Short mmCIF file of C-alpha atoms in Angstrom, two decimals:
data_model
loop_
_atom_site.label_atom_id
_atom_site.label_comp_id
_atom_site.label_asym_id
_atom_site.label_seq_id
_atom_site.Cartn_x
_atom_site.Cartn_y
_atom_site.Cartn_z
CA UNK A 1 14.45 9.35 -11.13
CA UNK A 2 11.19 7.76 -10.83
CA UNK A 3 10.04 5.24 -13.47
CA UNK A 4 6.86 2.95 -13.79
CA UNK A 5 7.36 0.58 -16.16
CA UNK A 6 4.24 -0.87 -16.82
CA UNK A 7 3.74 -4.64 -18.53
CA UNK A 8 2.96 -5.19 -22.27
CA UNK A 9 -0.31 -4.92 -24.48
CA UNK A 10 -3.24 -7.49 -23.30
CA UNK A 11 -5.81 -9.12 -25.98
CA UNK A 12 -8.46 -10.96 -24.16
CA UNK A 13 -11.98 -12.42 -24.95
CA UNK A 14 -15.01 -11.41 -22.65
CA UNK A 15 -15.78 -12.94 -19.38
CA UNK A 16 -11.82 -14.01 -19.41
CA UNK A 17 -9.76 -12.73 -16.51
CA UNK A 18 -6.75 -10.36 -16.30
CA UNK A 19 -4.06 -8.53 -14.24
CA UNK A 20 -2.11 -6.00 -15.39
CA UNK A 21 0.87 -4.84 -13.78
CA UNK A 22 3.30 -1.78 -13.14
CA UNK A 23 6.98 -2.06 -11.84
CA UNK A 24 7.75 1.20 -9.85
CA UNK A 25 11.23 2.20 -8.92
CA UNK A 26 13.39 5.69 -7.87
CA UNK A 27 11.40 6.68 -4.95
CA UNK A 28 9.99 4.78 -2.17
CA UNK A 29 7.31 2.57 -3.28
CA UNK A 30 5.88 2.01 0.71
CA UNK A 31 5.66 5.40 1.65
CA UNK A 32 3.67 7.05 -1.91
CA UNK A 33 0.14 6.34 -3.68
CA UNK A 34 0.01 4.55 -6.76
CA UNK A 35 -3.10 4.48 -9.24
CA UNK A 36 -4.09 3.81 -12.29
CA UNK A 37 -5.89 6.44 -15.13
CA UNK A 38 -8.42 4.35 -18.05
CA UNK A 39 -8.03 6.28 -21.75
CA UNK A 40 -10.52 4.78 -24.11
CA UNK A 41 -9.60 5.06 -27.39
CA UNK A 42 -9.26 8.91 -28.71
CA UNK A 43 -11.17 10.02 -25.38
CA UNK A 44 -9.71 11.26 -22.14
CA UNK A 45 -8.71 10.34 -18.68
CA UNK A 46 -10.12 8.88 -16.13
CA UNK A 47 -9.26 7.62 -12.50
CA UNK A 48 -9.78 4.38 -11.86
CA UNK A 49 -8.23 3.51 -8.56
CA UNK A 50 -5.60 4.41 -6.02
CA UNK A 51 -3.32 2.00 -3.32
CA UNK A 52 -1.02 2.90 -0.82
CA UNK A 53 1.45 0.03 -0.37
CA UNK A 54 2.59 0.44 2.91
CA UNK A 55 -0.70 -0.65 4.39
CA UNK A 56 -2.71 -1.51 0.97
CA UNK A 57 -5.35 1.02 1.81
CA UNK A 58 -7.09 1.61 -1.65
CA UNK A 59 -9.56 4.20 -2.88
CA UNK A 60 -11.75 3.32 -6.11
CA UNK A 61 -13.23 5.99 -8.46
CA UNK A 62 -17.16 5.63 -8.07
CA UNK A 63 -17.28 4.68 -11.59
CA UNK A 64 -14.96 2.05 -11.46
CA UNK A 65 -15.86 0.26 -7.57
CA UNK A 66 -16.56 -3.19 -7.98
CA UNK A 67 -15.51 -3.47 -11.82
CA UNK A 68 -11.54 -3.66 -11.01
CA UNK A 69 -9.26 -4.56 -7.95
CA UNK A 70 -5.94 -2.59 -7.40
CA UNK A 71 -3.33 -3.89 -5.40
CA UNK A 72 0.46 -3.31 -4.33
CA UNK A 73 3.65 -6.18 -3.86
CA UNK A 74 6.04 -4.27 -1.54
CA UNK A 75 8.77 -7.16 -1.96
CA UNK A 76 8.78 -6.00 -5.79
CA UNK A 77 7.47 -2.93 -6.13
CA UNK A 78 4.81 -3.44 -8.54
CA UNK A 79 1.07 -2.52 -8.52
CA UNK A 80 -1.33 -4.30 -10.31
CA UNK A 81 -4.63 -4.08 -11.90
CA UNK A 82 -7.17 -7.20 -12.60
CA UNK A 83 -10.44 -8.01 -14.09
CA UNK A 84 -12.31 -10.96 -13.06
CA UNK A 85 -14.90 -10.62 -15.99
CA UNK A 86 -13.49 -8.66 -19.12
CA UNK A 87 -16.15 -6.53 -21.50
CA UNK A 88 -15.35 -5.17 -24.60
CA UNK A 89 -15.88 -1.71 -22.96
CA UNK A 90 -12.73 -2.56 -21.01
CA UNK A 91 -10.45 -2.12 -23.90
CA UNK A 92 -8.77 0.89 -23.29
CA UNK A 93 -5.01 2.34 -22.97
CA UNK A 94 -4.26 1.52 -19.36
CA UNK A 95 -1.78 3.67 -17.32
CA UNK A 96 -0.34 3.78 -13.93
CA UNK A 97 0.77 6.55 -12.22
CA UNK A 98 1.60 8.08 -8.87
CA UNK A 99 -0.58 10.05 -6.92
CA UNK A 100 -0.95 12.92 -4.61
CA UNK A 101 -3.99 12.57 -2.14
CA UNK A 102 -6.61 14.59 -0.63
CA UNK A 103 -8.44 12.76 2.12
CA UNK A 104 -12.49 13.67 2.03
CA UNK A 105 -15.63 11.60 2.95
CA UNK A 106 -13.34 8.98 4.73
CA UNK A 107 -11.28 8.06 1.94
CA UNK A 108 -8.51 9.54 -0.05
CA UNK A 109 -8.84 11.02 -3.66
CA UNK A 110 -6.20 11.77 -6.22
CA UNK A 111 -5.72 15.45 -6.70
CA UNK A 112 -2.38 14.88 -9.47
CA UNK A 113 -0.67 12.05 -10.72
CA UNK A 114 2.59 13.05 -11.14
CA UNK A 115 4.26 10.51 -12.90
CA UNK A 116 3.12 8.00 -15.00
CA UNK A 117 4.05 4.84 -16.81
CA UNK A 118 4.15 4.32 -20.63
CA UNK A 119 0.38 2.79 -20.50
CA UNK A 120 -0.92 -0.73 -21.14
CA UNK A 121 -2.90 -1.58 -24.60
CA UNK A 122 -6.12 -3.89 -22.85
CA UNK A 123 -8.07 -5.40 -26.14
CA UNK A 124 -11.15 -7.47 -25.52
CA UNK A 125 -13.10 -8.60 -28.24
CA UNK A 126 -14.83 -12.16 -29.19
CA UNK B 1 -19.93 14.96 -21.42
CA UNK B 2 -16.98 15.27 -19.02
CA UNK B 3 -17.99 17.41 -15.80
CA UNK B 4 -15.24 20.05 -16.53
CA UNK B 5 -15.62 22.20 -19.86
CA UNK B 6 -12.47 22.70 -21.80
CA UNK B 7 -12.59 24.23 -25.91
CA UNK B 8 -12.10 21.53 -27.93
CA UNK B 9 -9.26 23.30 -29.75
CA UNK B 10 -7.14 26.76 -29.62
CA UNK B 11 -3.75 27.29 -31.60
CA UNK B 12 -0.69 30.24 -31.83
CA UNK B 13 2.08 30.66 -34.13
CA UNK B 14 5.93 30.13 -32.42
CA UNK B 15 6.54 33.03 -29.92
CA UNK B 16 3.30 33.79 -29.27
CA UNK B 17 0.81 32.85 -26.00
CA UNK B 18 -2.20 31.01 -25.66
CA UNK B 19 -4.78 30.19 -22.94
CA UNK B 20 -6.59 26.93 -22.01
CA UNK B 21 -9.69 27.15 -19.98
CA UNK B 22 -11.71 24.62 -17.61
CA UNK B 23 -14.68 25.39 -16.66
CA UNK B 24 -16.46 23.55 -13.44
CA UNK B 25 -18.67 24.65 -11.02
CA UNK B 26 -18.65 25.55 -6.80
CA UNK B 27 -18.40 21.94 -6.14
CA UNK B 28 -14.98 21.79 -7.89
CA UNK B 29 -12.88 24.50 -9.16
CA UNK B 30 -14.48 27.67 -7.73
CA UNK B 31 -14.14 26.45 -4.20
CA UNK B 32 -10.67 24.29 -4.21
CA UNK B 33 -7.41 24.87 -5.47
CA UNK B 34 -6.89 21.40 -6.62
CA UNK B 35 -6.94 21.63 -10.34
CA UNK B 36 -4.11 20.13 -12.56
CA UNK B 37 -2.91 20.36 -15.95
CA UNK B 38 -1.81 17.40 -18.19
CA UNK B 39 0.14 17.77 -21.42
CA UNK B 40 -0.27 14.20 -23.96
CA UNK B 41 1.44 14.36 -27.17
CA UNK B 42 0.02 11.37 -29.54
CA UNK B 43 0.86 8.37 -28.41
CA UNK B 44 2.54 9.06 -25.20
CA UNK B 45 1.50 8.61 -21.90
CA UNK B 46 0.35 12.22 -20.29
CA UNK B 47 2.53 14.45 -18.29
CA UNK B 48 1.72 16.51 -15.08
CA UNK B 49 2.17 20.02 -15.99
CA UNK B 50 0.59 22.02 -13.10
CA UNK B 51 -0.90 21.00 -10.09
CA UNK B 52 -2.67 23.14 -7.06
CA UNK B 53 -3.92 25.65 -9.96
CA UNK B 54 -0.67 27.22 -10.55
CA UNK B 55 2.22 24.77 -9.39
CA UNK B 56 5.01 23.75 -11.71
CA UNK B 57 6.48 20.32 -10.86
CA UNK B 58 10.27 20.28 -11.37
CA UNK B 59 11.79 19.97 -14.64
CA UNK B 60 8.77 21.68 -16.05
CA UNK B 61 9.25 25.09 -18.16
CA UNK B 62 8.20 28.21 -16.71
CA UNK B 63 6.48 29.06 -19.62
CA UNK B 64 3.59 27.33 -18.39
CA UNK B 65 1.19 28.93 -15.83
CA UNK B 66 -1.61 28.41 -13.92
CA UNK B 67 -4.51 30.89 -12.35
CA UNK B 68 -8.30 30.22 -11.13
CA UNK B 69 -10.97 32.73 -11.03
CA UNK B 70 -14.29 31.78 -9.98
CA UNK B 71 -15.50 28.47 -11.46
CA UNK B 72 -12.83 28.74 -14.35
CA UNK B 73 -8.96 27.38 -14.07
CA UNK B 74 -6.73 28.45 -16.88
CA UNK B 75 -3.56 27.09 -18.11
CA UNK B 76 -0.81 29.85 -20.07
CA UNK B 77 1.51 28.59 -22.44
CA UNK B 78 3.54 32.25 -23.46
CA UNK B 79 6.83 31.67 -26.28
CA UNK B 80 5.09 29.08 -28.14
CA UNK B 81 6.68 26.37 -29.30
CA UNK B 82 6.61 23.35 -31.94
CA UNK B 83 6.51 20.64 -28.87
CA UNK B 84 3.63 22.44 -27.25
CA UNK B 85 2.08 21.30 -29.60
CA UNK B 86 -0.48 18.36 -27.85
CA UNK B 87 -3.72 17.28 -25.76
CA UNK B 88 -4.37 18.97 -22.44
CA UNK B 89 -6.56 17.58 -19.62
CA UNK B 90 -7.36 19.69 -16.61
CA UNK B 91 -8.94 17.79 -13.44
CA UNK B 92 -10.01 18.91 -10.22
CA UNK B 93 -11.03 17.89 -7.27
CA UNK B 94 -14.96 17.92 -6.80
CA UNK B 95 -17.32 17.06 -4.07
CA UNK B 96 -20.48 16.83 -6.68
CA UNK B 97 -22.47 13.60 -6.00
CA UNK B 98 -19.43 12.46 -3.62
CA UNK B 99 -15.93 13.34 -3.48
CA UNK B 100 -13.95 12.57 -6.39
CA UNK B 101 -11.74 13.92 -9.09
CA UNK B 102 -13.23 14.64 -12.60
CA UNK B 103 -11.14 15.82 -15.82
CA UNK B 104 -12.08 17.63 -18.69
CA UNK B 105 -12.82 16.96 -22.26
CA UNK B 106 -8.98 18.01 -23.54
CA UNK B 107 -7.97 20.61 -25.84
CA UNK B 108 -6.39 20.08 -28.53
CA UNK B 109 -3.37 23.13 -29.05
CA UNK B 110 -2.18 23.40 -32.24
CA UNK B 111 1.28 24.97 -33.35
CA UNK B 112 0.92 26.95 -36.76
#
């Protein structure tokens, strides 16, 4: 059985830093795509970024390139999100999930995230 | 505005069916069949409920169904029941502006 479980709620103050993390277990972590989905508060979903452990190759939606940085441990399974800069638009419901891939324009692009962790609670405000 | 078009609500008494549509355009659903359906009760985290337009992943109920025609992607939910009751995203695969995957507004399915 695959399970993400993902670490616990985040309050922050802008321009502070931040990593966020996801432990993944029941499948093979290496070998499978792992992202992560924004939810602002009572909106939707949104992709934020994709990493494939075995060789850390990552994929960023447009709207999110150069605002986060996803990356993978293989020696514990876990894949992580972090902020250098926090805004108060970054407060959202944060989860991670894995992905299925379609590769297009050079890089690959999550078609389905199948399954997902129980989210992370990001709060920024002054 | 999210780039794919779902009603923002539809609802059906137990036992009965209901449809969910996404609307998108040639750049995304009318010419792939890589749409997906999500299913997020309050407070939860979402759950994949079809993927490749009309996929079930294991463990999920054949009473949900997918189909495509043209630019539109529908998801089925026939025997309604009180747990169906929930948020559901569709995304899809789109090469509008670059490649990328877009999901729509959710619609929220009420239970009566």
């Amino acid at each position: 059985e695959v399970q993400l479980v993902q670490s616990g709620a985040e309050v922050k103050k802008p321009g502070e830093s931040l990593k966020i993390s996801c432990k993944a277990s029941g499948y093979s972590f290496t070998n499978s795509w792992i992202g992560w989905v924004r939810q602002m508060p009572g909106k939707g979903l949104e992709w934020v970024a994709i990493v494939y452990p075995g060789d850390s190759d990552t994929s960023y939606s447009p709207s999110f390139q150069g605002q986060v940085t996803i990356s993978a441990d293989t020696s514990i399974s876990t894949a992580y999100l972090q902020w250098s800069s926090l805004k108060a638009s970054d407060s959202a419901m944060y989860y991670c999930a894995t992905a299925r891939t379609h590769y297009a324009g050079g890089r690959y692009i999550p078609i389905s995230f199948d399954d997902w962790g129980q989210g992370t609670l990001v709060t920024v405000s002054s | 505005q999210s780039a794919l078009t779902q009603p923002a609500s539809v609802s059906g008494s137990p036992g009965q069916s209901v449809t969910i549509s996404c609307t998108g355009t040639s750049s995304d659903v009318g010419d792939y069949n890589l749409v997906s359906w999500y299913q997020q009760h309050p407070g939860k985290a979402p759950k994949l409920m079809i993927y490749d337009v009309s996929k079930r992943p294991s463990g999920v109920s054949n009473r949900f169904s997918g189909s495509k025609s043209g630019n539109t992607a529908s998801l089925s939910i026939s025997g309604l029941q009180p747990e169906d009751e929930a948020e559901y995203y569709c995304s899809s695969y789109t090469t509008s502006n670059t490649f990328h995957v877009v999901f729509g507004g959710g619609t929220k399915l009420t239970v009566l």
